[in-house]
Short mmCIF file of C-alpha atoms in Angstrom, two decimals:
data_model
loop_
_atom_site.label_atom_id
_atom_site.label_comp_id
_atom_site.label_asym_id
_atom_site.label_seq_id
_atom_site.Cartn_x
_atom_site.Cartn_y
_atom_site.Cartn_z
CA MET J 1 54.22 53.95 160.03
CA ARG J 2 50.52 55.44 159.68
CA SER J 3 48.83 52.18 161.72
CA GLU J 4 51.36 50.51 163.97
CA GLY J 5 54.39 53.07 164.44
CA ARG J 6 55.44 54.58 167.79
CA ILE J 7 55.63 58.27 167.80
CA VAL J 8 57.03 60.29 170.91
CA ILE J 9 56.73 63.96 171.52
CA VAL J 10 59.11 65.39 174.15
CA GLY J 11 57.64 69.01 175.17
CA ALA J 12 53.86 68.81 175.95
CA SER J 13 53.67 72.47 174.50
CA LEU J 14 51.79 74.51 172.10
CA ALA J 15 54.40 73.09 169.08
CA GLY J 16 53.79 69.25 170.98
CA LEU J 17 50.08 69.48 170.75
CA ARG J 18 49.63 71.06 167.29
CA ALA J 19 51.83 68.28 165.78
CA ALA J 20 49.97 65.68 167.82
CA GLU J 21 46.44 66.67 166.97
CA THR J 22 48.10 66.66 163.24
CA LEU J 23 48.87 63.31 163.48
CA ARG J 24 45.62 61.99 164.44
CA GLU J 25 44.25 64.47 161.84
CA GLU J 26 45.99 63.17 158.82
CA GLY J 27 45.23 59.62 159.93
CA PHE J 28 48.14 58.13 162.20
CA THR J 29 46.76 55.71 164.25
CA GLY J 30 49.98 54.08 165.93
CA SER J 31 51.53 54.66 169.27
CA LEU J 32 51.75 58.62 170.73
CA THR J 33 53.21 59.40 173.70
CA LEU J 34 53.54 62.98 175.12
CA ILE J 35 56.84 63.82 177.58
CA GLY J 36 56.17 67.09 179.25
CA ASP J 37 58.60 68.19 182.48
CA GLU J 38 55.93 70.44 183.87
CA PRO J 39 52.88 68.61 185.27
CA HIS J 40 50.44 70.95 183.52
CA GLU J 41 49.11 70.23 179.90
CA PRO J 42 49.52 72.51 177.50
CA TYR J 43 48.62 75.84 177.92
CA ASP J 44 48.70 79.40 175.91
CA ARG J 45 51.75 81.55 177.17
CA PRO J 46 50.93 85.10 175.75
CA PRO J 47 48.23 85.52 178.47
CA LEU J 48 50.99 85.24 181.38
CA SER J 49 52.24 88.71 181.03
CA LYS J 50 49.29 90.44 180.03
CA GLN J 51 45.83 89.26 181.43
CA VAL J 52 47.52 86.91 184.40
CA LEU J 53 49.32 89.78 185.83
CA LEU J 54 46.53 92.21 185.58
CA GLY J 55 44.81 89.53 187.28
CA THR J 56 41.51 89.39 184.36
CA ALA J 57 42.31 85.69 183.70
CA SER J 58 43.91 83.04 186.15
CA ALA J 59 47.08 80.91 185.31
CA ASP J 60 45.17 77.82 185.99
CA ARG J 61 42.73 78.77 182.66
CA THR J 62 44.91 79.14 179.86
CA LEU J 63 45.22 75.71 179.03
CA LEU J 64 44.88 75.46 174.97
CA PRO J 65 41.88 74.34 173.15
CA ARG J 66 41.91 71.17 171.79
CA ARG J 67 41.28 70.95 167.81
CA TRP J 68 41.40 67.35 167.75
CA ALA J 69 40.98 64.29 169.91
CA ILE J 70 44.84 62.83 170.28
CA ASP J 71 43.95 59.64 172.30
CA ALA J 72 47.81 59.97 173.64
CA THR J 73 50.05 58.85 176.79
CA TRP J 74 50.65 61.61 178.64
CA ARG J 75 54.08 61.45 180.80
CA LEU J 76 53.78 64.72 182.70
CA GLY J 77 55.90 66.18 185.10
CA VAL J 78 59.08 64.26 184.26
CA ALA J 79 61.65 65.74 182.19
CA ALA J 80 63.36 63.98 179.47
CA THR J 81 67.00 63.53 180.29
CA GLY J 82 68.45 61.58 177.51
CA LEU J 83 68.50 60.84 174.18
CA ASP J 84 69.78 57.34 172.63
CA MET J 85 69.75 57.80 169.09
CA ALA J 86 70.81 54.07 168.23
CA ALA J 87 68.29 52.42 170.04
CA LYS J 88 65.55 54.99 169.55
CA ARG J 89 64.83 55.39 173.24
CA VAL J 90 64.59 58.30 175.25
CA ARG J 91 65.59 58.80 178.70
CA LEU J 92 63.41 60.15 181.66
CA ALA J 93 64.20 61.65 185.03
CA ASP J 94 62.05 58.93 186.77
CA GLY J 95 64.99 56.16 184.88
CA ASP J 96 62.09 54.96 182.85
CA GLU J 97 62.86 54.65 178.74
CA VAL J 98 60.45 55.28 176.51
CA GLY J 99 60.73 53.91 172.51
CA TYR J 100 59.97 55.53 169.46
CA ASP J 101 60.09 54.99 165.51
CA ARG J 102 59.52 58.71 165.15
CA LEU J 103 60.75 61.56 167.77
CA LEU J 104 59.46 65.17 167.54
CA ILE J 105 61.45 67.37 169.80
CA ALA J 106 59.34 70.72 171.09
CA THR J 107 60.88 71.36 173.87
CA GLY J 108 60.79 75.00 174.11
CA VAL J 109 62.50 77.80 176.02
CA HIS J 110 63.25 78.27 179.69
CA ALA J 111 63.73 81.80 180.89
CA ARG J 112 67.29 83.45 181.52
CA PRO J 113 67.94 83.01 185.29
CA TRP J 114 69.50 86.05 187.40
CA PRO J 115 73.11 84.60 187.17
CA HIS J 116 73.89 85.28 190.93
CA GLU J 117 72.90 82.14 192.63
CA THR J 118 72.11 83.43 196.42
CA GLU J 119 70.94 86.54 194.90
CA ALA J 120 68.17 85.12 192.73
CA ASP J 121 67.16 82.79 196.24
CA LEU J 122 66.16 86.05 197.21
CA ASP J 123 62.25 86.66 198.01
CA GLY J 124 61.10 88.87 195.89
CA VAL J 125 63.11 87.76 192.86
CA PHE J 126 61.21 86.35 189.92
CA VAL J 127 61.25 84.98 186.06
CA LEU J 128 58.18 84.40 184.10
CA ARG J 129 57.78 81.88 181.87
CA THR J 130 55.69 79.08 182.79
CA ARG J 131 52.02 79.06 184.39
CA ASP J 132 53.40 78.26 187.55
CA ASP J 133 56.08 81.93 187.36
CA ALA J 134 52.92 83.52 186.24
CA ALA J 135 50.65 82.56 189.09
CA ARG J 136 53.44 83.36 191.57
CA LEU J 137 54.27 86.97 190.05
CA GLN J 138 50.58 87.98 190.24
CA ARG J 139 49.78 86.91 193.92
CA ARG J 140 53.22 89.05 195.23
CA LEU J 141 51.93 92.05 192.92
CA THR J 142 48.54 92.34 195.23
CA SER J 143 50.83 93.38 198.15
CA ALA J 144 54.20 94.99 195.93
CA ARG J 145 55.40 98.43 196.69
CA ARG J 146 57.53 98.97 193.84
CA VAL J 147 58.67 96.80 190.83
CA LEU J 148 62.25 96.31 189.33
CA VAL J 149 62.19 94.95 185.59
CA ILE J 150 65.39 94.08 184.67
CA GLY J 151 65.62 93.88 181.00
CA ALA J 152 63.31 95.79 178.46
CA GLY J 153 62.55 93.05 175.56
CA PHE J 154 59.14 92.46 174.68
CA THR J 155 58.25 90.23 178.41
CA GLY J 156 60.04 93.10 180.23
CA SER J 157 58.09 96.02 178.62
CA GLU J 158 54.93 93.73 178.80
CA ILE J 159 55.40 92.77 182.49
CA ALA J 160 56.17 96.82 183.26
CA SER J 161 52.83 97.61 181.43
CA ALA J 162 50.74 95.75 183.29
CA CYS J 163 52.67 97.00 186.60
CA ARG J 164 51.51 100.42 185.88
CA GLU J 165 48.15 99.00 184.91
CA ARG J 166 48.04 97.95 188.20
CA GLY J 167 49.15 101.52 189.37
CA LEU J 168 52.38 99.83 190.84
CA PRO J 169 55.56 102.06 190.88
CA VAL J 170 58.06 100.76 187.93
CA THR J 171 61.48 100.71 187.39
CA VAL J 172 63.06 99.32 184.09
CA VAL J 173 67.11 99.21 183.81
CA GLU J 174 67.97 98.41 180.09
CA ARG J 175 71.55 97.56 178.96
CA ALA J 176 70.70 98.93 175.48
CA ALA J 177 70.10 102.53 174.38
CA ALA J 178 66.10 102.10 174.29
CA PRO J 179 63.56 99.20 175.05
CA LEU J 180 63.19 96.96 172.13
CA VAL J 181 66.11 97.53 170.41
CA GLY J 182 67.45 94.03 169.38
CA ALA J 183 63.94 93.42 168.08
CA LEU J 184 63.13 96.14 166.47
CA GLY J 185 66.11 98.69 166.04
CA GLY J 186 66.97 102.26 168.09
CA VAL J 187 64.16 104.53 165.44
CA VAL J 188 61.48 102.26 166.87
CA GLY J 189 63.09 101.89 169.97
CA GLN J 190 62.70 105.60 171.06
CA VAL J 191 59.37 105.40 170.56
CA ALA J 192 59.05 102.51 172.89
CA ALA J 193 61.38 104.32 175.24
CA GLU J 194 59.03 107.61 175.30
CA LEU J 195 55.89 105.45 175.59
CA GLN J 196 56.71 104.11 178.69
CA ARG J 197 58.07 107.32 180.29
CA GLU J 198 54.83 108.84 179.00
CA HIS J 199 53.00 106.07 181.12
CA GLY J 200 55.34 107.05 184.26
CA VAL J 201 57.73 104.14 183.90
CA ASP J 202 61.30 105.16 185.45
CA LEU J 203 63.25 104.00 182.56
CA ARG J 204 67.45 103.76 182.72
CA CYS J 205 68.92 102.70 179.51
CA GLY J 206 72.74 102.10 178.81
CA LEU J 207 72.78 100.82 182.51
CA MET J 208 73.29 97.41 184.06
CA VAL J 209 71.88 95.69 187.57
CA THR J 210 75.19 95.13 189.22
CA GLY J 211 73.38 93.28 192.06
CA LEU J 212 70.64 92.54 193.95
CA GLU J 213 70.45 92.93 197.94
CA GLY J 214 68.52 91.78 200.66
CA ASP J 215 67.23 92.23 204.08
CA SER J 216 68.44 90.28 207.60
CA ALA J 217 65.61 87.84 206.60
CA GLY J 218 66.20 87.51 202.53
CA ARG J 219 63.92 89.61 201.08
CA LEU J 220 64.84 91.57 198.20
CA ARG J 221 65.55 95.14 199.23
CA CYS J 222 66.92 96.81 196.42
CA ALA J 223 69.43 96.85 193.33
CA HIS J 224 72.48 98.26 192.34
CA LEU J 225 73.19 99.86 189.26
CA SER J 226 76.26 100.34 186.99
CA ASP J 227 76.01 104.31 187.43
CA GLY J 228 76.65 103.47 191.27
CA SER J 229 73.05 104.23 191.63
CA THR J 230 70.70 102.55 194.14
CA VAL J 231 66.75 101.24 193.42
CA GLU J 232 64.52 100.47 196.36
CA ALA J 233 62.69 97.30 195.03
CA ASP J 234 60.72 94.12 197.10
CA VAL J 235 60.08 93.00 193.80
CA ALA J 236 62.34 92.15 190.83
CA LEU J 237 61.61 90.40 187.80
CA VAL J 238 64.67 88.82 185.73
CA SER J 239 63.44 89.55 182.24
CA LEU J 240 67.04 88.86 180.37
CA GLY J 241 65.92 86.65 177.49
CA ALA J 242 65.57 82.73 177.00
CA THR J 243 67.62 79.44 177.11
CA ARG J 244 66.58 76.76 174.53
CA ASN J 245 66.13 73.56 175.98
CA THR J 246 69.05 71.35 174.73
CA ALA J 247 71.20 70.41 177.66
CA TRP J 248 68.93 67.12 178.02
CA LEU J 249 70.56 66.33 174.45
CA ALA J 250 74.29 66.52 175.46
CA GLY J 251 76.14 63.73 173.78
CA SER J 252 73.28 62.09 171.81
CA GLY J 253 74.69 62.70 168.66
CA LEU J 254 72.26 65.37 167.95
CA GLY J 255 73.37 68.49 166.30
CA ALA J 256 71.59 70.68 169.23
CA GLY J 257 73.41 73.49 171.38
CA PRO J 258 72.95 77.13 173.00
CA ARG J 259 71.24 78.49 169.67
CA GLY J 260 68.85 75.28 169.37
CA ILE J 261 68.33 72.04 167.38
CA ALA J 262 69.30 72.65 163.64
CA CYS J 263 66.66 70.98 161.03
CA ASP J 264 66.14 71.45 157.39
CA ALA J 265 63.19 72.79 155.83
CA GLY J 266 61.26 69.44 156.40
CA CYS J 267 62.03 69.85 160.31
CA ARG J 268 64.59 67.06 160.20
CA ALA J 269 66.98 67.31 162.58
CA PHE J 270 70.98 67.10 161.84
CA ASP J 271 73.47 65.17 163.39
CA VAL J 272 77.02 66.61 164.84
CA ARG J 273 77.96 65.25 161.09
CA GLY J 274 75.50 67.31 159.53
CA ILE J 275 73.78 64.82 158.08
CA VAL J 276 70.38 64.97 158.34
CA THR J 277 67.92 62.09 160.37
CA ASP J 278 65.06 60.40 159.25
CA ASP J 279 63.46 59.94 162.28
CA VAL J 280 64.09 62.70 164.39
CA PHE J 281 62.29 66.25 164.01
CA VAL J 282 62.05 68.99 165.46
CA ALA J 283 59.56 71.89 165.99
CA GLY J 284 58.88 75.41 167.69
CA ASP J 285 61.27 77.89 169.72
CA VAL J 286 64.09 75.31 170.03
CA ALA J 287 64.18 74.86 166.41
CA ARG J 288 66.79 76.06 163.76
CA SER J 289 65.61 75.76 160.32
CA PRO J 290 66.55 77.40 156.61
CA HIS J 291 64.50 79.88 155.37
CA ALA J 292 64.60 80.60 151.58
CA LEU J 293 63.21 84.14 151.90
CA PHE J 294 66.34 85.25 154.30
CA GLY J 295 69.47 83.97 152.34
CA TYR J 296 69.04 80.83 153.98
CA GLN J 297 69.86 81.70 157.24
CA PHE J 298 68.89 79.45 160.21
CA LEU J 299 65.98 81.22 162.20
CA SER J 300 65.04 80.65 165.64
CA LEU J 301 61.63 81.91 166.09
CA GLU J 302 59.87 82.32 169.34
CA HIS J 303 56.73 83.00 167.70
CA TRP J 304 53.52 81.72 168.64
CA GLY J 305 52.77 81.34 165.26
CA ASN J 306 55.47 79.89 163.84
CA ALA J 307 55.29 77.11 166.77
CA VAL J 308 51.86 76.03 165.34
CA ALA J 309 52.88 76.16 161.51
CA GLN J 310 56.45 74.42 162.35
CA ALA J 311 54.12 71.35 164.12
CA GLU J 312 51.85 71.00 161.85
CA VAL J 313 54.72 70.50 158.60
CA ALA J 314 56.76 68.17 161.12
CA ALA J 315 54.05 66.03 161.95
CA HIS J 316 52.78 65.78 158.33
CA ASN J 317 56.45 64.78 157.43
CA MET J 318 56.77 62.17 160.07
CA ILE J 319 54.37 60.03 158.52
CA SER J 320 54.35 60.68 154.70
CA SER J 321 56.66 59.48 151.68
CA SER J 322 59.49 61.50 150.69
CA SER J 323 57.42 62.68 147.89
CA GLU J 324 54.82 63.98 150.23
CA ARG J 325 56.74 65.98 152.54
CA ARG J 326 56.43 69.73 152.49
CA PRO J 327 58.94 72.31 153.43
CA HIS J 328 58.07 74.84 156.41
CA LEU J 329 58.27 78.42 155.29
CA TRP J 330 56.10 80.51 157.50
CA VAL J 331 57.03 83.94 157.41
CA PRO J 332 57.56 85.14 160.94
CA ALA J 333 55.38 87.50 162.39
CA PHE J 334 54.92 88.73 166.22
CA TRP J 335 52.68 90.79 168.28
CA SER J 336 52.87 92.31 171.78
CA SER J 337 50.40 94.77 173.33
CA GLN J 338 51.83 97.17 175.89
CA PHE J 339 51.16 100.67 177.15
CA GLY J 340 47.82 100.92 175.25
CA VAL J 341 49.34 100.14 172.00
CA SER J 342 49.20 97.07 169.59
CA ILE J 343 52.75 96.33 168.08
CA LYS J 344 52.73 93.88 165.49
CA SER J 345 55.88 92.54 163.14
CA VAL J 346 56.14 90.22 160.06
CA GLY J 347 59.42 89.32 158.51
CA VAL J 348 62.41 89.31 160.36
CA PRO J 349 63.43 93.60 161.39
CA SER J 350 66.71 92.42 162.91
CA LEU J 351 67.81 91.72 159.77
CA GLY J 352 67.21 94.94 158.55
CA GLU J 353 69.76 97.44 157.40
CA GLU J 354 67.39 100.89 156.86
CA ILE J 355 63.92 101.66 158.13
CA LEU J 356 61.27 103.48 156.02
CA ILE J 357 58.38 105.29 157.94
CA ALA J 358 55.63 104.15 155.31
CA GLN J 359 52.31 105.22 157.00
CA GLY J 360 52.05 107.28 159.94
CA ALA J 361 54.45 109.40 161.99
CA LEU J 362 56.48 108.17 164.75
CA ALA J 363 55.11 110.94 166.90
CA GLU J 364 51.84 110.01 166.79
CA ARG J 365 52.75 106.61 167.98
CA ARG J 366 50.79 105.32 164.78
CA PHE J 367 53.07 103.73 161.88
CA THR J 368 54.28 101.69 159.70
CA GLY J 369 58.17 100.96 159.52
CA VAL J 370 59.31 99.15 156.48
CA TYR J 371 62.31 97.47 156.84
CA GLY J 372 65.15 97.20 153.69
CA TYR J 373 67.76 94.45 153.31
CA GLN J 374 70.35 94.49 150.36
CA GLY J 375 67.41 96.46 148.54
CA ARG J 376 64.46 94.34 148.87
CA VAL J 377 62.04 94.48 151.43
CA ILE J 378 63.06 92.20 154.38
CA ALA J 379 60.28 93.22 157.52
CA ALA J 380 57.27 95.76 158.62
CA VAL J 381 56.50 96.84 162.02
CA THR J 382 53.14 98.66 162.95
CA PHE J 383 52.13 100.63 165.95
CA ASP J 384 48.09 100.74 165.85
CA GLN J 385 48.30 100.18 162.38
CA THR J 386 47.50 96.31 161.87
CA LYS J 387 45.85 96.77 158.67
CA TRP J 388 48.89 97.10 156.68
CA LEU J 389 50.85 93.95 157.78
CA GLU J 390 49.25 91.48 155.46
CA PHE J 391 50.00 93.95 152.33
CA TYR J 392 54.24 94.00 153.45
CA GLN J 393 53.87 90.59 153.91
CA ARG J 394 53.41 90.16 150.17
CA LEU J 395 55.85 92.38 149.53
CA ILE J 396 58.39 90.33 151.51
CA GLU J 397 57.11 87.13 149.78
CA GLY J 398 57.58 88.74 146.68
CA ALA J 399 61.29 90.20 147.70
CA ALA J 400 60.07 93.48 146.20
CA SER J 401 62.54 96.33 146.05
CA PHE J 402 63.61 98.76 148.77
CA PRO J 403 62.20 101.40 149.44
CA PRO J 404 59.24 100.88 147.64
CA ALA J 405 58.71 102.06 143.94
CA PHE J 406 55.21 103.33 144.42
CA PRO J 407 53.85 106.51 146.43
CA MET J 408 52.32 105.51 150.08
CA VAL J 409 49.12 106.23 151.50
CA ASP J 410 48.80 108.09 154.76
CA HIS J 411 52.30 109.44 153.97
CA ARG J 412 54.56 111.94 156.00
CA ALA J 413 57.33 113.99 155.49
CA GLU J 414 59.21 112.34 158.18
CA GLY J 415 59.17 109.02 156.03
CA LEU J 416 60.56 110.38 152.51
CA ARG J 417 63.73 108.53 152.63
CA PRO J 418 64.85 105.38 154.31
CA ILE J 419 67.33 105.90 157.43
CA PRO J 420 69.60 103.91 159.19
CA ALA J 421 67.63 101.21 161.31
CA ASP J 422 69.96 101.78 164.20
CA PHE J 423 70.73 98.16 165.64
CA PRO J 424 72.91 97.37 168.06
CA ASP J 425 76.38 95.95 167.63
CA PRO J 426 74.91 91.98 167.45
CA SER J 427 78.35 91.27 169.39
CA LEU J 428 76.82 93.08 172.14
CA PRO J 429 73.73 91.24 174.33
CA THR J 430 70.32 92.85 174.13
CA HIS J 431 67.00 91.23 175.50
CA GLY J 432 64.27 90.29 173.68
CA PRO J 433 64.47 89.44 170.04
CA SER J 434 61.68 87.65 168.95
CA VAL J 435 64.08 86.18 165.86
CA THR J 436 67.38 85.03 166.41
CA LEU J 437 69.32 84.73 162.94
CA SER J 438 72.05 81.97 163.86
CA GLY J 439 73.47 80.87 160.41
CA TYR J 440 77.48 81.72 159.42
CA SER J 441 79.04 83.61 156.70
CA PRO J 442 82.17 81.88 155.21
CA THR J 443 84.36 84.69 155.43
CA ASP J 444 83.61 84.71 159.17
CA ARG J 445 86.67 83.40 160.78
CA ARG J 446 86.18 84.02 164.42
CA VAL J 447 85.95 80.70 165.48
CA THR J 448 88.55 77.98 165.10
CA PHE J 449 87.49 73.91 165.01
CA THR J 450 90.03 71.94 166.17
CA PRO J 451 89.47 68.00 166.16
CA ALA J 452 89.61 66.02 169.61
CA ARG J 453 92.48 63.77 170.06
CA ALA J 454 91.44 59.96 170.28
#
């Protein structure tokens, strides 16, 4: 396998590139092919909603640096359209097929579009996921009069921040009670809401955009909200979360669906019968993998660091014997920069039941919040207090008790006791979670399995 095998990576992404580099670094000298639906080589996505929109970096200067020469065949600008697991072949949109001995799927996610197709086609309606999306939006912002952001998750909030930094009037509409509540809960969400309003954002929570209206020339003119009000805007950014790129695997027999592709801790994909494969691996945003630290829940992580770590584990395991394989147990970590504040988290905040403000104070916009779940530390989030994250990561890894049983440093009165983290009802959609818990409780009987008749 190491010298004569054929490895195909579907997804010319961060995870795809790092996996290819790891394969070569660990001695794989066989055939290597990377397939990507975009015409660009792998590029970095975090700058798209920050530096690119601010005009401090151009979209075409976001290519990822190469850590290792990969000597690969690139099939860019052509999407994978199907998978034949029995014949070990990937079908492409141009009618070609590529055979493999090992396959890595790293197709990531795409931005969920505005659901009304006619309204989505209005001149001035955008999504932001790709390099081309960012370049088009950045150009339009140079002449925009008022921007509407639909959804106040991390991406929507970062875009609103960039627009305000450019001096543009911005209205943000969020169906939840505050920004970021799906990812960080209502306690922290209220801080994010105050931060946005202090920077001049017209933030409207608890509302939905019911329709987008254009003028006679097909240009966006305004948006209608669920409270009957109207917002004038010539640019609308739809930030309603992401959809995992698994549609091309329909009928393949792989355990793939809207939540992603299920895999074991070694990144081997499951088939639809729940049997682990040994020639199909998965990494990055599209993967759903169990994690021992979080009750063996299947986690879908839209995190830069997770994509790198999982890709390296997948690549190693693809060319290693069973005794040499290792698990992917990276602790989730995420960061965002918005309205002059650095927000970072570790663990899975959305699993938390309570939060303790362990350092600093909410009112100061400089604090560390520690999340508890079933009596143990499950996550931490910091606003401009990054130095504490490593400490709390060690507590998470050690399953430390919650609340912590030791005196705190830089402690305020408001953090003496844990309070409810105030996450929304999981059955209600919110925008922008950085971690999706997709395990199922044996007691959950809302879904009925009905075998298909022959």
